[in-house]
JSON list of C-alpha atoms and ligand atoms in Angstrom, two decimals:
[
{"chain": "A", "resi": 248, "resn": "MET", "atom": "CA", "xyz": [76.84, 20.18, -36.15]},
{"chain": "A", "resi": 249, "resn": "SER", "atom": "CA", "xyz": [74.07, 20.65, -33.54]},
{"chain": "A", "resi": 250, "resn": "ILE", "atom": "CA", "xyz": [70.82, 22.59, -34.76]},
{"chain": "A", "resi": 251, "resn": "ASP", "atom": "CA", "xyz": [69.41, 25.70, -33.20]},
{"chain": "A", "resi": 252, "resn": "HIS", "atom": "CA", "xyz": [65.87, 25.26, -33.21]},
{"chain": "A", "resi": 253, "resn": "SER", "atom": "CA", "xyz": [65.48, 28.96, -31.68]},
{"chain": "A", "resi": 254, "resn": "ASP", "atom": "CA", "xyz": [63.77, 30.19, -34.86]},
{"chain": "A", "resi": 255, "resn": "ASN", "atom": "CA", "xyz": [61.17, 27.57, -34.70]},
{"chain": "A", "resi": 256, "resn": "PRO", "atom": "CA", "xyz": [57.62, 28.63, -33.15]},
{"chain": "A", "resi": 257, "resn": "THR", "atom": "CA", "xyz": [56.07, 25.51, -34.07]},
{"chain": "A", "resi": 258, "resn": "ILE", "atom": "CA", "xyz": [54.95, 22.86, -30.81]},
{"chain": "A", "resi": 259, "resn": "PHE", "atom": "CA", "xyz": [57.27, 20.77, -32.66]},
{"chain": "A", "resi": 260, "resn": "GLY", "atom": "CA", "xyz": [60.06, 23.43, -31.85]},
{"chain": "A", "resi": 261, "resn": "LYS", "atom": "CA", "xyz": [59.17, 23.25, -28.12]},
{"chain": "A", "resi": 262, "resn": "ILE", "atom": "CA", "xyz": [59.79, 19.54, -28.77]},
{"chain": "A", "resi": 263, "resn": "LEU", "atom": "CA", "xyz": [63.08, 19.84, -30.54]},
{"chain": "A", "resi": 264, "resn": "ARG", "atom": "CA", "xyz": [64.26, 22.39, -27.78]},
{"chain": "A", "resi": 265, "resn": "GLY", "atom": "CA", "xyz": [62.83, 20.05, -25.04]},
{"chain": "A", "resi": 266, "resn": "GLU", "atom": "CA", "xyz": [60.35, 22.41, -23.82]},
{"chain": "A", "resi": 267, "resn": "ILE", "atom": "CA", "xyz": [57.53, 19.91, -23.50]},
{"chain": "A", "resi": 268, "resn": "PRO", "atom": "CA", "xyz": [58.03, 16.28, -23.21]},
{"chain": "A", "resi": 269, "resn": "CYS", "atom": "CA", "xyz": [57.28, 13.95, -25.90]},
{"chain": "A", "resi": 270, "resn": "LYS", "atom": "CA", "xyz": [57.51, 9.78, -26.12]},
{"chain": "A", "resi": 271, "resn": "LYS", "atom": "CA", "xyz": [60.78, 9.40, -28.62]},
{"chain": "A", "resi": 272, "resn": "VAL", "atom": "CA", "xyz": [60.78, 6.30, -30.95]},
{"chain": "A", "resi": 273, "resn": "TYR", "atom": "CA", "xyz": [64.16, 7.30, -33.00]},
{"chain": "A", "resi": 274, "resn": "GLU", "atom": "CA", "xyz": [66.98, 10.23, -33.18]},
{"chain": "A", "resi": 275, "resn": "ASP", "atom": "CA", "xyz": [70.04, 11.34, -34.26]},
{"chain": "A", "resi": 276, "resn": "ALA", "atom": "CA", "xyz": [71.56, 14.47, -35.33]},
{"chain": "A", "resi": 277, "resn": "GLU", "atom": "CA", "xyz": [69.14, 15.19, -38.35]},
{"chain": "A", "resi": 278, "resn": "VAL", "atom": "CA", "xyz": [65.71, 13.47, -37.31]},
{"chain": "A", "resi": 279, "resn": "LEU", "atom": "CA", "xyz": [63.25, 12.82, -34.57]},
{"chain": "A", "resi": 280, "resn": "ALA", "atom": "CA", "xyz": [60.24, 10.84, -34.34]},
{"chain": "A", "resi": 281, "resn": "PHE", "atom": "CA", "xyz": [57.78, 10.39, -32.01]},
{"chain": "A", "resi": 282, "resn": "HIS", "atom": "CA", "xyz": [54.44, 9.24, -31.09]},
{"chain": "A", "resi": 283, "resn": "ASP", "atom": "CA", "xyz": [51.96, 11.62, -32.06]},
{"chain": "A", "resi": 284, "resn": "ILE", "atom": "CA", "xyz": [49.40, 12.70, -28.71]},
{"chain": "A", "resi": 285, "resn": "LYS", "atom": "CA", "xyz": [46.13, 12.37, -30.59]},
{"chain": "A", "resi": 286, "resn": "PRO", "atom": "CA", "xyz": [46.82, 8.48, -32.25]},
{"chain": "A", "resi": 287, "resn": "MET", "atom": "CA", "xyz": [44.71, 7.63, -35.30]},
{"chain": "A", "resi": 288, "resn": "ALA", "atom": "CA", "xyz": [45.55, 3.64, -34.82]},
{"chain": "A", "resi": 289, "resn": "GLU", "atom": "CA", "xyz": [47.13, 1.89, -32.57]},
{"chain": "A", "resi": 290, "resn": "VAL", "atom": "CA", "xyz": [50.81, 3.20, -33.05]},
{"chain": "A", "resi": 291, "resn": "HIS", "atom": "CA", "xyz": [50.47, 6.37, -34.69]},
{"chain": "A", "resi": 292, "resn": "PHE", "atom": "CA", "xyz": [53.70, 8.07, -34.91]},
{"chain": "A", "resi": 293, "resn": "LEU", "atom": "CA", "xyz": [55.50, 11.51, -36.70]},
{"chain": "A", "resi": 294, "resn": "ILE", "atom": "CA", "xyz": [58.39, 11.42, -38.03]},
{"chain": "A", "resi": 295, "resn": "ILE", "atom": "CA", "xyz": [60.19, 15.20, -38.35]},
{"chain": "A", "resi": 296, "resn": "PRO", "atom": "CA", "xyz": [63.86, 16.50, -39.94]},
{"chain": "A", "resi": 297, "resn": "LYS", "atom": "CA", "xyz": [65.21, 18.78, -36.94]},
{"chain": "A", "resi": 298, "resn": "LYS", "atom": "CA", "xyz": [65.89, 21.15, -39.32]},
{"chain": "A", "resi": 299, "resn": "PHE", "atom": "CA", "xyz": [62.83, 23.78, -39.16]},
{"chain": "A", "resi": 300, "resn": "ILE", "atom": "CA", "xyz": [60.70, 23.03, -42.90]},
{"chain": "A", "resi": 301, "resn": "PRO", "atom": "CA", "xyz": [57.40, 24.45, -42.50]},
{"chain": "A", "resi": 302, "resn": "THR", "atom": "CA", "xyz": [56.18, 22.26, -45.31]},
{"chain": "A", "resi": 303, "resn": "LEU", "atom": "CA", "xyz": [56.84, 19.27, -47.85]},
{"chain": "A", "resi": 304, "resn": "ALA", "atom": "CA", "xyz": [56.37, 22.15, -50.54]},
{"chain": "A", "resi": 305, "resn": "HIS", "atom": "CA", "xyz": [58.80, 24.48, -48.52]},
{"chain": "A", "resi": 306, "resn": "THR", "atom": "CA", "xyz": [61.69, 22.05, -49.07]},
{"chain": "A", "resi": 307, "resn": "VAL", "atom": "CA", "xyz": [65.01, 22.80, -51.42]},
{"chain": "A", "resi": 308, "resn": "ALA", "atom": "CA", "xyz": [67.04, 20.43, -53.67]},
{"chain": "A", "resi": 309, "resn": "ASP", "atom": "CA", "xyz": [69.33, 20.51, -50.69]},
{"chain": "A", "resi": 310, "resn": "ASP", "atom": "CA", "xyz": [66.44, 18.65, -48.48]},
{"chain": "A", "resi": 311, "resn": "THR", "atom": "CA", "xyz": [66.40, 15.65, -50.65]},
{"chain": "A", "resi": 312, "resn": "ALA", "atom": "CA", "xyz": [69.18, 13.64, -49.00]},
{"chain": "A", "resi": 313, "resn": "LEU", "atom": "CA", "xyz": [67.22, 14.31, -45.53]},
{"chain": "A", "resi": 314, "resn": "LEU", "atom": "CA", "xyz": [63.68, 13.87, -47.45]},
{"chain": "A", "resi": 315, "resn": "GLY", "atom": "CA", "xyz": [65.33, 10.45, -48.06]},
{"chain": "A", "resi": 316, "resn": "LYS", "atom": "CA", "xyz": [66.49, 9.71, -45.24]},
{"chain": "A", "resi": 317, "resn": "MET", "atom": "CA", "xyz": [63.45, 10.62, -43.23]},
{"chain": "A", "resi": 318, "resn": "LEU", "atom": "CA", "xyz": [61.90, 8.15, -45.77]},
{"chain": "A", "resi": 319, "resn": "ALA", "atom": "CA", "xyz": [63.48, 5.13, -45.32]},
{"chain": "A", "resi": 320, "resn": "LEU", "atom": "CA", "xyz": [63.21, 5.46, -41.95]},
{"chain": "A", "resi": 321, "resn": "VAL", "atom": "CA", "xyz": [59.59, 4.80, -42.03]},
{"chain": "A", "resi": 322, "resn": "PRO", "atom": "CA", "xyz": [59.32, 0.96, -42.45]},
{"chain": "A", "resi": 323, "resn": "VAL", "atom": "CA", "xyz": [62.34, 0.55, -40.59]},
{"chain": "A", "resi": 324, "resn": "LEU", "atom": "CA", "xyz": [60.70, 2.30, -37.58]},
{"chain": "A", "resi": 325, "resn": "ALA", "atom": "CA", "xyz": [57.61, 1.11, -38.51]},
{"chain": "A", "resi": 326, "resn": "ARG", "atom": "CA", "xyz": [58.59, -2.14, -38.04]},
{"chain": "A", "resi": 327, "resn": "GLU", "atom": "CA", "xyz": [60.08, -1.88, -34.55]},
{"chain": "A", "resi": 328, "resn": "GLN", "atom": "CA", "xyz": [56.58, -0.62, -33.69]},
{"chain": "A", "resi": 329, "resn": "GLY", "atom": "CA", "xyz": [55.00, -3.78, -34.88]},
{"chain": "A", "resi": 330, "resn": "LEU", "atom": "CA", "xyz": [53.77, -3.17, -37.81]},
{"chain": "A", "resi": 331, "resn": "GLY", "atom": "CA", "xyz": [55.48, -5.37, -40.14]},
{"chain": "A", "resi": 332, "resn": "ASP", "atom": "CA", "xyz": [52.32, -6.30, -41.75]},
{"chain": "A", "resi": 333, "resn": "GLY", "atom": "CA", "xyz": [51.60, -2.89, -42.60]},
{"chain": "A", "resi": 334, "resn": "PHE", "atom": "CA", "xyz": [50.92, 0.67, -42.09]},
{"chain": "A", "resi": 335, "resn": "ARG", "atom": "CA", "xyz": [49.92, 3.77, -43.88]},
{"chain": "A", "resi": 336, "resn": "THR", "atom": "CA", "xyz": [52.08, 7.36, -44.38]},
{"chain": "A", "resi": 337, "resn": "ALA", "atom": "CA", "xyz": [50.53, 10.31, -44.91]},
{"chain": "A", "resi": 338, "resn": "ILE", "atom": "CA", "xyz": [52.27, 14.58, -44.75]},
{"chain": "A", "resi": 339, "resn": "ASN", "atom": "CA", "xyz": [49.52, 16.69, -45.07]},
{"chain": "A", "resi": 340, "resn": "THR", "atom": "CA", "xyz": [50.34, 19.84, -46.56]},
{"chain": "A", "resi": 341, "resn": "GLY", "atom": "CA", "xyz": [49.37, 22.94, -46.08]},
{"chain": "A", "resi": 342, "resn": "LYS", "atom": "CA", "xyz": [46.17, 24.18, -44.99]},
{"chain": "A", "resi": 343, "resn": "LEU", "atom": "CA", "xyz": [43.83, 22.69, -47.72]},
{"chain": "A", "resi": 344, "resn": "GLY", "atom": "CA", "xyz": [46.34, 19.90, -47.33]},
{"chain": "A", "resi": 345, "resn": "GLY", "atom": "CA", "xyz": [44.82, 19.34, -44.13]},
{"chain": "A", "resi": 346, "resn": "GLN", "atom": "CA", "xyz": [48.18, 20.83, -41.80]},
{"chain": "A", "resi": 347, "resn": "ASP", "atom": "CA", "xyz": [48.17, 21.41, -38.15]},
{"chain": "A", "resi": 348, "resn": "VAL", "atom": "CA", "xyz": [51.25, 21.97, -37.28]},
{"chain": "A", "resi": 349, "resn": "TYR", "atom": "CA", "xyz": [53.63, 23.28, -39.37]},
{"chain": "A", "resi": 350, "resn": "HIS", "atom": "CA", "xyz": [56.77, 22.19, -39.50]},
{"chain": "A", "resi": 351, "resn": "LEU", "atom": "CA", "xyz": [57.04, 19.04, -41.67]},
{"chain": "A", "resi": 352, "resn": "HIS", "atom": "CA", "xyz": [56.19, 15.19, -40.34]},
{"chain": "A", "resi": 353, "resn": "ILE", "atom": "CA", "xyz": [55.47, 12.22, -42.05]},
{"chain": "A", "resi": 354, "resn": "HIS", "atom": "CA", "xyz": [52.87, 10.28, -40.11]},
{"chain": "A", "resi": 355, "resn": "VAL", "atom": "CA", "xyz": [53.53, 6.62, -40.08]},
{"chain": "A", "resi": 356, "resn": "PHE", "atom": "CA", "xyz": [50.12, 4.73, -38.22]},
{"chain": "A", "resi": 357, "resn": "GLY", "atom": "CA", "xyz": [49.09, 1.32, -38.29]},
{"chain": "A", "resi": 358, "resn": "ASN", "atom": "CA", "xyz": [47.26, -1.43, -36.04]},
{"chain": "A", "resi": 359, "resn": "ARG", "atom": "CA", "xyz": [49.48, -4.33, -34.75]},
{"chain": "A", "resi": 360, "resn": "PRO", "atom": "CA", "xyz": [48.65, -7.73, -36.25]},
{"chain": "A", "resi": 361, "resn": "GLY", "atom": "CA", "xyz": [45.43, -9.26, -35.29]},
{"chain": "A", "resi": 362, "resn": "GLY", "atom": "CA", "xyz": [44.18, -6.31, -35.13]},
{"chain": "A", "resi": 363, "resn": "ASN", "atom": "CA", "xyz": [41.66, -4.03, -37.73]},
{"chain": "A", "resi": 364, "resn": "PRO", "atom": "CA", "xyz": [43.17, -2.83, -40.78]},
{"chain": "A", "resi": 365, "resn": "LEU", "atom": "CA", "xyz": [42.75, 0.89, -41.45]},
{"chain": "A", "resi": 366, "resn": "ARG", "atom": "CA", "xyz": [39.94, 1.85, -43.77]},
{"chain": "A", "resi": 367, "resn": "VAL", "atom": "CA", "xyz": [40.51, 2.75, -46.98]},
{"chain": "A", "resi": 368, "resn": "MET", "atom": "CA", "xyz": [40.56, 6.82, -47.56]},
{"chain": "A", "resi": 369, "resn": "SER", "atom": "CA", "xyz": [38.24, 7.10, -50.03]},
{"chain": "A", "resi": 370, "resn": "GLY", "atom": "CA", "xyz": [38.30, 10.75, -49.96]},
{"chain": "A", "resi": 371, "resn": "ALA", "atom": "CA", "xyz": [34.94, 11.33, -50.64]},
{"chain": "A", "resi": 372, "resn": "ASP", "atom": "CA", "xyz": [33.41, 11.86, -46.85]},
{"chain": "B", "resi": 1835, "resn": "5GP", "atom": "P1", "xyz": [49.41, 17.77, -39.15]},
{"chain": "B", "resi": 1835, "resn": "5GP", "atom": "O1", "xyz": [47.53, 17.60, -39.14]},
{"chain": "B", "resi": 1835, "resn": "5GP", "atom": "O2", "xyz": [49.69, 19.02, -38.69]},
{"chain": "B", "resi": 1835, "resn": "5GP", "atom": "O3", "xyz": [49.68, 16.79, -39.96]},
{"chain": "B", "resi": 1835, "resn": "5GP", "atom": "O4", "xyz": [49.19, 17.08, -37.79]},
{"chain": "B", "resi": 1835, "resn": "5GP", "atom": "C1", "xyz": [49.77, 17.55, -36.76]},
{"chain": "B", "resi": 1835, "resn": "5GP", "atom": "C2", "xyz": [49.93, 15.97, -35.39]},
{"chain": "B", "resi": 1835, "resn": "5GP", "atom": "O5", "xyz": [50.49, 16.84, -34.59]},
{"chain": "B", "resi": 1835, "resn": "5GP", "atom": "C3", "xyz": [48.35, 15.48, -35.23]},
{"chain": "B", "resi": 1835, "resn": "5GP", "atom": "O6", "xyz": [48.41, 14.23, -35.63]},
{"chain": "B", "resi": 1835, "resn": "5GP", "atom": "C4", "xyz": [48.66, 16.33, -33.42]},
{"chain": "B", "resi": 1835, "resn": "5GP", "atom": "O7", "xyz": [47.79, 14.62, -32.46]},
{"chain": "B", "resi": 1835, "resn": "5GP", "atom": "C5", "xyz": [49.81, 16.37, -33.42]},
{"chain": "B", "resi": 1835, "resn": "5GP", "atom": "N1", "xyz": [50.57, 16.71, -32.56]},
{"chain": "B", "resi": 1835, "resn": "5GP", "atom": "C6", "xyz": [49.98, 18.01, -32.24]},
{"chain": "B", "resi": 1835, "resn": "5GP", "atom": "N2", "xyz": [50.26, 18.67, -30.78]},
{"chain": "B", "resi": 1835, "resn": "5GP", "atom": "C7", "xyz": [51.36, 17.63, -30.70]},
{"chain": "B", "resi": 1835, "resn": "5GP", "atom": "C8", "xyz": [52.10, 17.39, -29.56]},
{"chain": "B", "resi": 1835, "resn": "5GP", "atom": "O8", "xyz": [52.40, 18.49, -28.77]},
{"chain": "B", "resi": 1835, "resn": "5GP", "atom": "N3", "xyz": [52.28, 16.36, -28.71]},
{"chain": "B", "resi": 1835, "resn": "5GP", "atom": "C9", "xyz": [52.52, 15.31, -29.80]},
{"chain": "B", "resi": 1835, "resn": "5GP", "atom": "N4", "xyz": [53.22, 14.04, -29.72]},
{"chain": "B", "resi": 1835, "resn": "5GP", "atom": "N5", "xyz": [51.84, 15.04, -31.27]},
{"chain": "B", "resi": 1835, "resn": "5GP", "atom": "C10", "xyz": [51.39, 15.96, -31.46]}
]
């Protein structure tokens, strides 16, 4: 079943509709992964569902399998992108969670072996 992206008003909707390009990491019928346009580390990509879900807080019980699939893809794609030694994941949710694009996405970022470890987020600054 193909997914209708016409109701997705976000920049990621434009990517899903092919209106703007992305550097693709992975794609299947339910999920797309692509490199972040402003990387916060040597490698930084996003995993998004093709279904339009604005935030993690908008997910429903029916989304459980999709969420599990997205999470299970994280280490697989991270390894493929050279992050076998470690990486960070983040899901920003809502205004106070620092979310800018209101289409659910998992950030995956890290530095390749020999690079600097990511600075630990203290939450204090
Ligand atoms: P958020 O702040 O919502 O958690 O993260 C949104 C992310 O989307 C940011 O890291 C930002 O750099 C990325 N982003 C925004 N617009 C585009 C775009 O047009 N293409 C790509 N590849 N990434 C984008």
